[in-house]
């Protein structure tokens, strides 16, 4: 069974940093591109960042470029999102999501990790 | 960036109804269109990919159609479990933008 479990969320002050993790199981993690998608309270879904299976290709939303860094450790079946210079508008539930093999949709999602940026 | 616009933003319907949700892209995206269902407090769930392909395990009452800029998600014979928020997403180009969502209420 495919499982994605996020961790690392919490309350952080504006300007602070946080690192999210996503532990993957039930599939060959190293064969799949992965993504982070966020959802602000009461709002819609926003794509944040993507990383290819071998980390060769990395993309960011303009809203986080230069502040967030996506990475992965295929040996540990883990995906990460390092978030620096956090702002109030980064407050959201952050989901990790798997790219469908051969497709371009997100076929499995984690349960989400809440990040709250507030003083 | 490609903008995705869903209509309506909210919709009231009854069990057994047929419901159609529309998604329009700001430019042609061929068939690179996906639909997700999200229930309160839960992660989104993939329903339809590539405009009309049903994800494994999704009931056949869900169907998708369209290409280019205009797409529809149809739910035939609404069930209680279908009351949720639905999002379209284009996967033609990065950033893979989502529509604003359509809340389907009883």
PDB file of C-alpha atoms in Angstrom:
ATOM      1  CA  UNK A   1       0.000   0.000   0.000  1.00  0.00           C
ATOM      2  CA  UNK A   2       1.348   3.388  -0.994  1.00  0.00           C
ATOM      3  CA  UNK A   3       1.799   5.681   1.985  1.00  0.00           C
ATOM      4  CA  UNK A   4       3.083   9.242   2.248  1.00  0.00           C
ATOM      5  CA  UNK A   5       3.475  10.661   5.740  1.00  0.00           C
ATOM      6  CA  UNK A   6       4.440  14.301   6.273  1.00  0.00           C
ATOM      7  CA  UNK A   7       6.042  15.636   9.421  1.00  0.00           C
ATOM      8  CA  UNK A   8       7.835  18.724  10.654  1.00  0.00           C
ATOM      9  CA  UNK A   9       5.055  21.280  10.624  1.00  0.00           C
ATOM     10  CA  UNK A  10       4.346  23.650  13.471  1.00  0.00           C
ATOM     11  CA  UNK A  11       4.259  27.240  14.632  1.00  0.00           C
ATOM     12  CA  UNK A  12       7.106  29.493  13.525  1.00  0.00           C
ATOM     13  CA  UNK A  13       7.680  33.241  13.705  1.00  0.00           C
ATOM     14  CA  UNK A  14       7.872  35.375  10.568  1.00  0.00           C
ATOM     15  CA  UNK A  15      11.375  35.186   9.147  1.00  0.00           C
ATOM     16  CA  UNK A  16      11.937  31.779  10.687  1.00  0.00           C
ATOM     17  CA  UNK A  17      12.687  28.409   9.123  1.00  0.00           C
ATOM     18  CA  UNK A  18      11.126  24.983   9.103  1.00  0.00           C
ATOM     19  CA  UNK A  19      11.900  21.704   7.388  1.00  0.00           C
ATOM     20  CA  UNK A  20       9.115  19.411   6.273  1.00  0.00           C
ATOM     21  CA  UNK A  21       9.689  15.723   5.640  1.00  0.00           C
ATOM     22  CA  UNK A  22       7.617  13.193   3.729  1.00  0.00           C
ATOM     23  CA  UNK A  23       8.287   9.520   4.381  1.00  0.00           C
ATOM     24  CA  UNK A  24       7.285   7.268   1.516  1.00  0.00           C
ATOM     25  CA  UNK A  25       6.520   3.558   1.582  1.00  0.00           C
ATOM     26  CA  UNK A  26       4.788   0.903  -0.475  1.00  0.00           C
ATOM     27  CA  UNK A  27       6.410   1.823  -3.790  1.00  0.00           C
ATOM     28  CA  UNK A  28       9.814   2.294  -5.406  1.00  0.00           C
ATOM     29  CA  UNK A  29      10.370   5.878  -4.288  1.00  0.00           C
ATOM     30  CA  UNK A  30      13.432   6.409  -6.470  1.00  0.00           C
ATOM     31  CA  UNK A  31      11.356   5.885  -9.629  1.00  0.00           C
ATOM     32  CA  UNK A  32       8.877   8.695  -9.094  1.00  0.00           C
ATOM     33  CA  UNK A  33       8.869  12.467  -9.289  1.00  0.00           C
ATOM     34  CA  UNK A  34       7.463  14.082  -6.166  1.00  0.00           C
ATOM     35  CA  UNK A  35       5.728  17.322  -5.338  1.00  0.00           C
ATOM     36  CA  UNK A  36       4.700  19.684  -2.569  1.00  0.00           C
ATOM     37  CA  UNK A  37       1.261  21.298  -2.732  1.00  0.00           C
ATOM     38  CA  UNK A  38      -0.123  23.655  -0.092  1.00  0.00           C
ATOM     39  CA  UNK A  39      -3.532  24.850   0.974  1.00  0.00           C
ATOM     40  CA  UNK A  40      -4.017  27.996   3.036  1.00  0.00           C
ATOM     41  CA  UNK A  41      -6.857  27.849   5.577  1.00  0.00           C
ATOM     42  CA  UNK A  42     -10.182  27.919   3.758  1.00  0.00           C
ATOM     43  CA  UNK A  43      -8.490  28.366   0.387  1.00  0.00           C
ATOM     44  CA  UNK A  44      -7.725  26.287  -2.694  1.00  0.00           C
ATOM     45  CA  UNK A  45      -4.757  24.187  -3.698  1.00  0.00           C
ATOM     46  CA  UNK A  46      -1.452  25.764  -4.710  1.00  0.00           C
ATOM     47  CA  UNK A  47       1.423  23.854  -6.284  1.00  0.00           C
ATOM     48  CA  UNK A  48       4.674  24.705  -4.480  1.00  0.00           C
ATOM     49  CA  UNK A  49       7.540  22.616  -5.861  1.00  0.00           C
ATOM     50  CA  UNK A  50       8.447  19.496  -7.822  1.00  0.00           C
ATOM     51  CA  UNK A  51      11.526  17.274  -8.006  1.00  0.00           C
ATOM     52  CA  UNK A  52      12.289  14.544 -10.509  1.00  0.00           C
ATOM     53  CA  UNK A  53      13.190  11.017  -9.484  1.00  0.00           C
ATOM     54  CA  UNK A  54      16.950  11.599  -9.578  1.00  0.00           C
ATOM     55  CA  UNK A  55      16.759  15.254  -8.482  1.00  0.00           C
ATOM     56  CA  UNK A  56      17.882  16.349 -11.934  1.00  0.00           C
ATOM     57  CA  UNK A  57      14.902  18.616 -12.433  1.00  0.00           C
ATOM     58  CA  UNK A  58      13.557  20.934  -9.752  1.00  0.00           C
ATOM     59  CA  UNK A  59      10.844  23.546 -10.052  1.00  0.00           C
ATOM     60  CA  UNK A  60       9.365  26.146  -7.709  1.00  0.00           C
ATOM     61  CA  UNK A  61       6.363  28.409  -7.639  1.00  0.00           C
ATOM     62  CA  UNK A  62       7.323  32.065  -7.961  1.00  0.00           C
ATOM     63  CA  UNK A  63       5.818  32.673  -4.521  1.00  0.00           C
ATOM     64  CA  UNK A  64       8.479  30.505  -2.827  1.00  0.00           C
ATOM     65  CA  UNK A  65      11.435  30.719  -5.214  1.00  0.00           C
ATOM     66  CA  UNK A  66      14.617  31.699  -3.400  1.00  0.00           C
ATOM     67  CA  UNK A  67      13.134  30.869   0.017  1.00  0.00           C
ATOM     68  CA  UNK A  68      12.167  27.184  -0.223  1.00  0.00           C
ATOM     69  CA  UNK A  69      14.348  24.242  -1.235  1.00  0.00           C
ATOM     70  CA  UNK A  70      13.023  20.848  -2.244  1.00  0.00           C
ATOM     71  CA  UNK A  71      15.234  17.783  -1.933  1.00  0.00           C
ATOM     72  CA  UNK A  72      15.009  14.030  -1.630  1.00  0.00           C
ATOM     73  CA  UNK A  73      16.993  11.112  -0.270  1.00  0.00           C
ATOM     74  CA  UNK A  74      16.162   8.029  -2.310  1.00  0.00           C
ATOM     75  CA  UNK A  75      18.120   5.808   0.076  1.00  0.00           C
ATOM     76  CA  UNK A  76      15.833   6.927   2.898  1.00  0.00           C
ATOM     77  CA  UNK A  77      12.643   7.058   0.794  1.00  0.00           C
ATOM     78  CA  UNK A  78      12.158  10.617   1.921  1.00  0.00           C
ATOM     79  CA  UNK A  79      11.182  13.966   0.425  1.00  0.00           C
ATOM     80  CA  UNK A  80      11.990  17.286   2.081  1.00  0.00           C
ATOM     81  CA  UNK A  81      11.015  20.932   1.908  1.00  0.00           C
ATOM     82  CA  UNK A  82      13.325  23.407   3.580  1.00  0.00           C
ATOM     83  CA  UNK A  83      11.408  26.622   4.163  1.00  0.00           C
ATOM     84  CA  UNK A  84      13.318  29.787   5.041  1.00  0.00           C
ATOM     85  CA  UNK A  85      12.308  33.420   5.475  1.00  0.00           C
ATOM     86  CA  UNK A  86       8.777  32.329   6.243  1.00  0.00           C
ATOM     87  CA  UNK A  87       5.927  34.797   5.881  1.00  0.00           C
ATOM     88  CA  UNK A  88       2.403  34.880   7.227  1.00  0.00           C
ATOM     89  CA  UNK A  89       1.125  34.032   3.761  1.00  0.00           C
ATOM     90  CA  UNK A  90       3.027  30.733   3.882  1.00  0.00           C
ATOM     91  CA  UNK A  91       0.605  29.525   6.548  1.00  0.00           C
ATOM     92  CA  UNK A  92      -1.000  26.421   5.072  1.00  0.00           C
ATOM     93  CA  UNK A  93      -1.345  22.685   5.160  1.00  0.00           C
ATOM     94  CA  UNK A  94       1.508  21.259   3.108  1.00  0.00           C
ATOM     95  CA  UNK A  95       0.908  18.026   1.224  1.00  0.00           C
ATOM     96  CA  UNK A  96       3.458  15.820  -0.450  1.00  0.00           C
ATOM     97  CA  UNK A  97       2.118  14.136  -3.555  1.00  0.00           C
ATOM     98  CA  UNK A  98       3.440  11.508  -5.944  1.00  0.00           C
ATOM     99  CA  UNK A  99       3.515  12.000  -9.694  1.00  0.00           C
ATOM    100  CA  UNK A 100       1.677   9.239 -11.504  1.00  0.00           C
ATOM    101  CA  UNK A 101       4.140   7.056 -13.420  1.00  0.00           C
ATOM    102  CA  UNK A 102       3.997   7.991 -17.071  1.00  0.00           C
ATOM    103  CA  UNK A 103       1.379  10.600 -16.387  1.00  0.00           C
ATOM    104  CA  UNK A 104       1.286  14.136 -15.140  1.00  0.00           C
ATOM    105  CA  UNK A 105      -1.131  14.019 -12.272  1.00  0.00           C
ATOM    106  CA  UNK A 106      -0.759  13.407  -8.541  1.00  0.00           C
ATOM    107  CA  UNK A 107      -2.052   9.942  -7.779  1.00  0.00           C
ATOM    108  CA  UNK A 108      -1.192   9.665  -4.079  1.00  0.00           C
ATOM    109  CA  UNK A 109      -1.153  12.350  -1.394  1.00  0.00           C
ATOM    110  CA  UNK A 110      -0.023  12.487   2.192  1.00  0.00           C
ATOM    111  CA  UNK A 111      -2.329  13.584   4.989  1.00  0.00           C
ATOM    112  CA  UNK A 112      -0.730  17.005   5.196  1.00  0.00           C
ATOM    113  CA  UNK A 113       1.336  18.961   7.712  1.00  0.00           C
ATOM    114  CA  UNK A 114       0.174  22.310   9.066  1.00  0.00           C
ATOM    115  CA  UNK A 115       2.619  25.190   9.021  1.00  0.00           C
ATOM    116  CA  UNK A 116       1.573  28.319  10.894  1.00  0.00           C
ATOM    117  CA  UNK A 117       3.632  31.480  10.549  1.00  0.00           C
ATOM    118  CA  UNK A 118       2.715  33.942  13.252  1.00  0.00           C
ATOM    119  CA  UNK A 119       4.330  36.119  15.875  1.00  0.00           C
TER     120      UNK A 119
ATOM    121  CA  UNK B   1       1.186  30.890 -16.117  1.00  0.00           C
ATOM    122  CA  UNK B   2      -1.959  29.101 -17.277  1.00  0.00           C
ATOM    123  CA  UNK B   3      -5.055  30.215 -15.372  1.00  0.00           C
ATOM    124  CA  UNK B   4      -7.756  27.670 -14.585  1.00  0.00           C
ATOM    125  CA  UNK B   5     -11.304  28.880 -13.959  1.00  0.00           C
ATOM    126  CA  UNK B   6     -13.985  26.600 -12.570  1.00  0.00           C
ATOM    127  CA  UNK B   7     -17.699  27.184 -12.625  1.00  0.00           C
ATOM    128  CA  UNK B   8     -19.739  27.276 -10.628  1.00  0.00           C
ATOM    129  CA  UNK B   9     -17.852  28.043  -7.408  1.00  0.00           C
ATOM    130  CA  UNK B  10     -20.554  26.306  -5.429  1.00  0.00           C
ATOM    131  CA  UNK B  11     -23.444  24.089  -6.295  1.00  0.00           C
ATOM    132  CA  UNK B  12     -26.390  22.652  -4.420  1.00  0.00           C
ATOM    133  CA  UNK B  13     -27.737  19.305  -5.512  1.00  0.00           C
ATOM    134  CA  UNK B  14     -29.605  16.280  -4.233  1.00  0.00           C
ATOM    135  CA  UNK B  15     -28.839  12.598  -4.032  1.00  0.00           C
ATOM    136  CA  UNK B  16     -29.554  11.030  -7.403  1.00  0.00           C
ATOM    137  CA  UNK B  17     -28.970  14.235  -9.391  1.00  0.00           C
ATOM    138  CA  UNK B  18     -26.644  14.549 -12.364  1.00  0.00           C
ATOM    139  CA  UNK B  19     -24.061  17.288 -11.808  1.00  0.00           C
ATOM    140  CA  UNK B  20     -21.663  18.960 -14.217  1.00  0.00           C
ATOM    141  CA  UNK B  21     -18.689  21.107 -13.225  1.00  0.00           C
ATOM    142  CA  UNK B  22     -16.813  23.122 -15.829  1.00  0.00           C
ATOM    143  CA  UNK B  23     -13.148  24.055 -15.993  1.00  0.00           C
ATOM    144  CA  UNK B  24     -11.707  26.492 -18.504  1.00  0.00           C
ATOM    145  CA  UNK B  25      -8.023  27.034 -19.232  1.00  0.00           C
ATOM    146  CA  UNK B  26      -6.601  30.400 -20.267  1.00  0.00           C
ATOM    147  CA  UNK B  27      -4.848  28.706 -23.196  1.00  0.00           C
ATOM    148  CA  UNK B  28      -4.992  25.341 -24.887  1.00  0.00           C
ATOM    149  CA  UNK B  29      -3.761  22.496 -22.691  1.00  0.00           C
ATOM    150  CA  UNK B  30      -4.656  19.629 -25.033  1.00  0.00           C
ATOM    151  CA  UNK B  31      -5.940  16.883 -22.701  1.00  0.00           C
ATOM    152  CA  UNK B  32      -3.603  17.649 -19.796  1.00  0.00           C
ATOM    153  CA  UNK B  33      -6.409  18.120 -17.311  1.00  0.00           C
ATOM    154  CA  UNK B  34      -6.973  16.342 -14.008  1.00  0.00           C
ATOM    155  CA  UNK B  35      -9.820  16.360 -11.497  1.00  0.00           C
ATOM    156  CA  UNK B  36      -9.510  15.894  -7.730  1.00  0.00           C
ATOM    157  CA  UNK B  37     -12.051  15.504  -4.949  1.00  0.00           C
ATOM    158  CA  UNK B  38     -11.373  16.868  -1.487  1.00  0.00           C
ATOM    159  CA  UNK B  39     -13.403  16.350   1.653  1.00  0.00           C
ATOM    160  CA  UNK B  40     -13.016  18.578   4.730  1.00  0.00           C
ATOM    161  CA  UNK B  41      -9.834  17.877   6.648  1.00  0.00           C
ATOM    162  CA  UNK B  42      -8.640  15.334   4.112  1.00  0.00           C
ATOM    163  CA  UNK B  43      -6.088  15.250   1.335  1.00  0.00           C
ATOM    164  CA  UNK B  44      -7.258  15.595  -2.263  1.00  0.00           C
ATOM    165  CA  UNK B  45      -8.024  12.397  -4.143  1.00  0.00           C
ATOM    166  CA  UNK B  46      -7.388  11.884  -7.853  1.00  0.00           C
ATOM    167  CA  UNK B  47     -10.577  11.140  -9.791  1.00  0.00           C
ATOM    168  CA  UNK B  48      -9.853  11.746 -13.463  1.00  0.00           C
ATOM    169  CA  UNK B  49      -6.568  12.258 -15.322  1.00  0.00           C
ATOM    170  CA  UNK B  50      -5.794  13.166 -18.908  1.00  0.00           C
ATOM    171  CA  UNK B  51      -9.242  14.747 -19.166  1.00  0.00           C
ATOM    172  CA  UNK B  52     -11.217  11.522 -19.366  1.00  0.00           C
ATOM    173  CA  UNK B  53      -9.305   8.602 -17.815  1.00  0.00           C
ATOM    174  CA  UNK B  54     -10.857   7.256 -14.641  1.00  0.00           C
ATOM    175  CA  UNK B  55      -8.389   6.627 -11.837  1.00  0.00           C
ATOM    176  CA  UNK B  56      -8.365   3.075 -10.531  1.00  0.00           C
ATOM    177  CA  UNK B  57     -10.923   2.511  -7.802  1.00  0.00           C
ATOM    178  CA  UNK B  58     -13.012   5.580  -8.643  1.00  0.00           C
ATOM    179  CA  UNK B  59     -16.709   4.825  -9.225  1.00  0.00           C
ATOM    180  CA  UNK B  60     -17.880   4.869 -12.827  1.00  0.00           C
ATOM    181  CA  UNK B  61     -20.473   7.550 -12.065  1.00  0.00           C
ATOM    182  CA  UNK B  62     -17.582  10.014 -12.390  1.00  0.00           C
ATOM    183  CA  UNK B  63     -16.601  10.973 -15.922  1.00  0.00           C
ATOM    184  CA  UNK B  64     -14.558  13.676 -17.587  1.00  0.00           C
ATOM    185  CA  UNK B  65     -14.529  15.177 -21.040  1.00  0.00           C
ATOM    186  CA  UNK B  66     -13.065  17.993 -23.074  1.00  0.00           C
ATOM    187  CA  UNK B  67      -9.871  19.099 -24.741  1.00  0.00           C
ATOM    188  CA  UNK B  68      -8.164  22.325 -25.619  1.00  0.00           C
ATOM    189  CA  UNK B  69      -9.530  24.910 -23.191  1.00  0.00           C
ATOM    190  CA  UNK B  70     -12.907  23.579 -22.037  1.00  0.00           C
ATOM    191  CA  UNK B  71     -13.440  20.579 -19.781  1.00  0.00           C
ATOM    192  CA  UNK B  72     -16.233  19.064 -17.739  1.00  0.00           C
ATOM    193  CA  UNK B  73     -16.533  16.707 -14.801  1.00  0.00           C
ATOM    194  CA  UNK B  74     -19.862  14.905 -14.647  1.00  0.00           C
ATOM    195  CA  UNK B  75     -21.199  12.974 -11.707  1.00  0.00           C
ATOM    196  CA  UNK B  76     -24.190  10.863 -12.598  1.00  0.00           C
ATOM    197  CA  UNK B  77     -26.573   9.846  -9.826  1.00  0.00           C
ATOM    198  CA  UNK B  78     -25.018  11.768  -6.934  1.00  0.00           C
ATOM    199  CA  UNK B  79     -24.307   9.760  -3.816  1.00  0.00           C
ATOM    200  CA  UNK B  80     -23.957  11.105  -0.246  1.00  0.00           C
ATOM    201  CA  UNK B  81     -20.201  10.465  -0.382  1.00  0.00           C
ATOM    202  CA  UNK B  82     -19.859  12.795  -3.389  1.00  0.00           C
ATOM    203  CA  UNK B  83     -20.566  15.990  -1.462  1.00  0.00           C
ATOM    204  CA  UNK B  84     -17.123  17.571  -1.413  1.00  0.00           C
ATOM    205  CA  UNK B  85     -14.998  20.196  -3.144  1.00  0.00           C
ATOM    206  CA  UNK B  86     -13.709  19.463  -6.630  1.00  0.00           C
ATOM    207  CA  UNK B  87     -10.589  20.924  -8.218  1.00  0.00           C
ATOM    208  CA  UNK B  88      -9.316  20.818 -11.767  1.00  0.00           C
ATOM    209  CA  UNK B  89      -5.579  21.005 -12.483  1.00  0.00           C
ATOM    210  CA  UNK B  90      -3.700  21.547 -15.701  1.00  0.00           C
ATOM    211  CA  UNK B  91      -0.549  19.485 -16.174  1.00  0.00           C
ATOM    212  CA  UNK B  92       0.408  20.928 -19.564  1.00  0.00           C
ATOM    213  CA  UNK B  93       3.078  23.214 -18.171  1.00  0.00           C
ATOM    214  CA  UNK B  94       4.766  24.207 -14.924  1.00  0.00           C
ATOM    215  CA  UNK B  95       3.407  25.670 -12.685  1.00  0.00           C
ATOM    216  CA  UNK B  96       0.710  23.007 -12.715  1.00  0.00           C
ATOM    217  CA  UNK B  97      -2.072  25.310 -11.651  1.00  0.00           C
ATOM    218  CA  UNK B  98      -5.353  24.395 -10.007  1.00  0.00           C
ATOM    219  CA  UNK B  99      -8.770  25.857 -10.428  1.00  0.00           C
ATOM    220  CA  UNK B 100     -10.288  27.674  -7.460  1.00  0.00           C
ATOM    221  CA  UNK B 101     -12.541  24.765  -6.578  1.00  0.00           C
ATOM    222  CA  UNK B 102     -16.240  23.926  -6.769  1.00  0.00           C
ATOM    223  CA  UNK B 103     -18.009  23.110  -3.519  1.00  0.00           C
ATOM    224  CA  UNK B 104     -20.787  20.607  -4.015  1.00  0.00           C
ATOM    225  CA  UNK B 105     -23.346  20.840  -1.233  1.00  0.00           C
ATOM    226  CA  UNK B 106     -26.513  19.059  -0.381  1.00  0.00           C
TER     227      UNK B 106
END
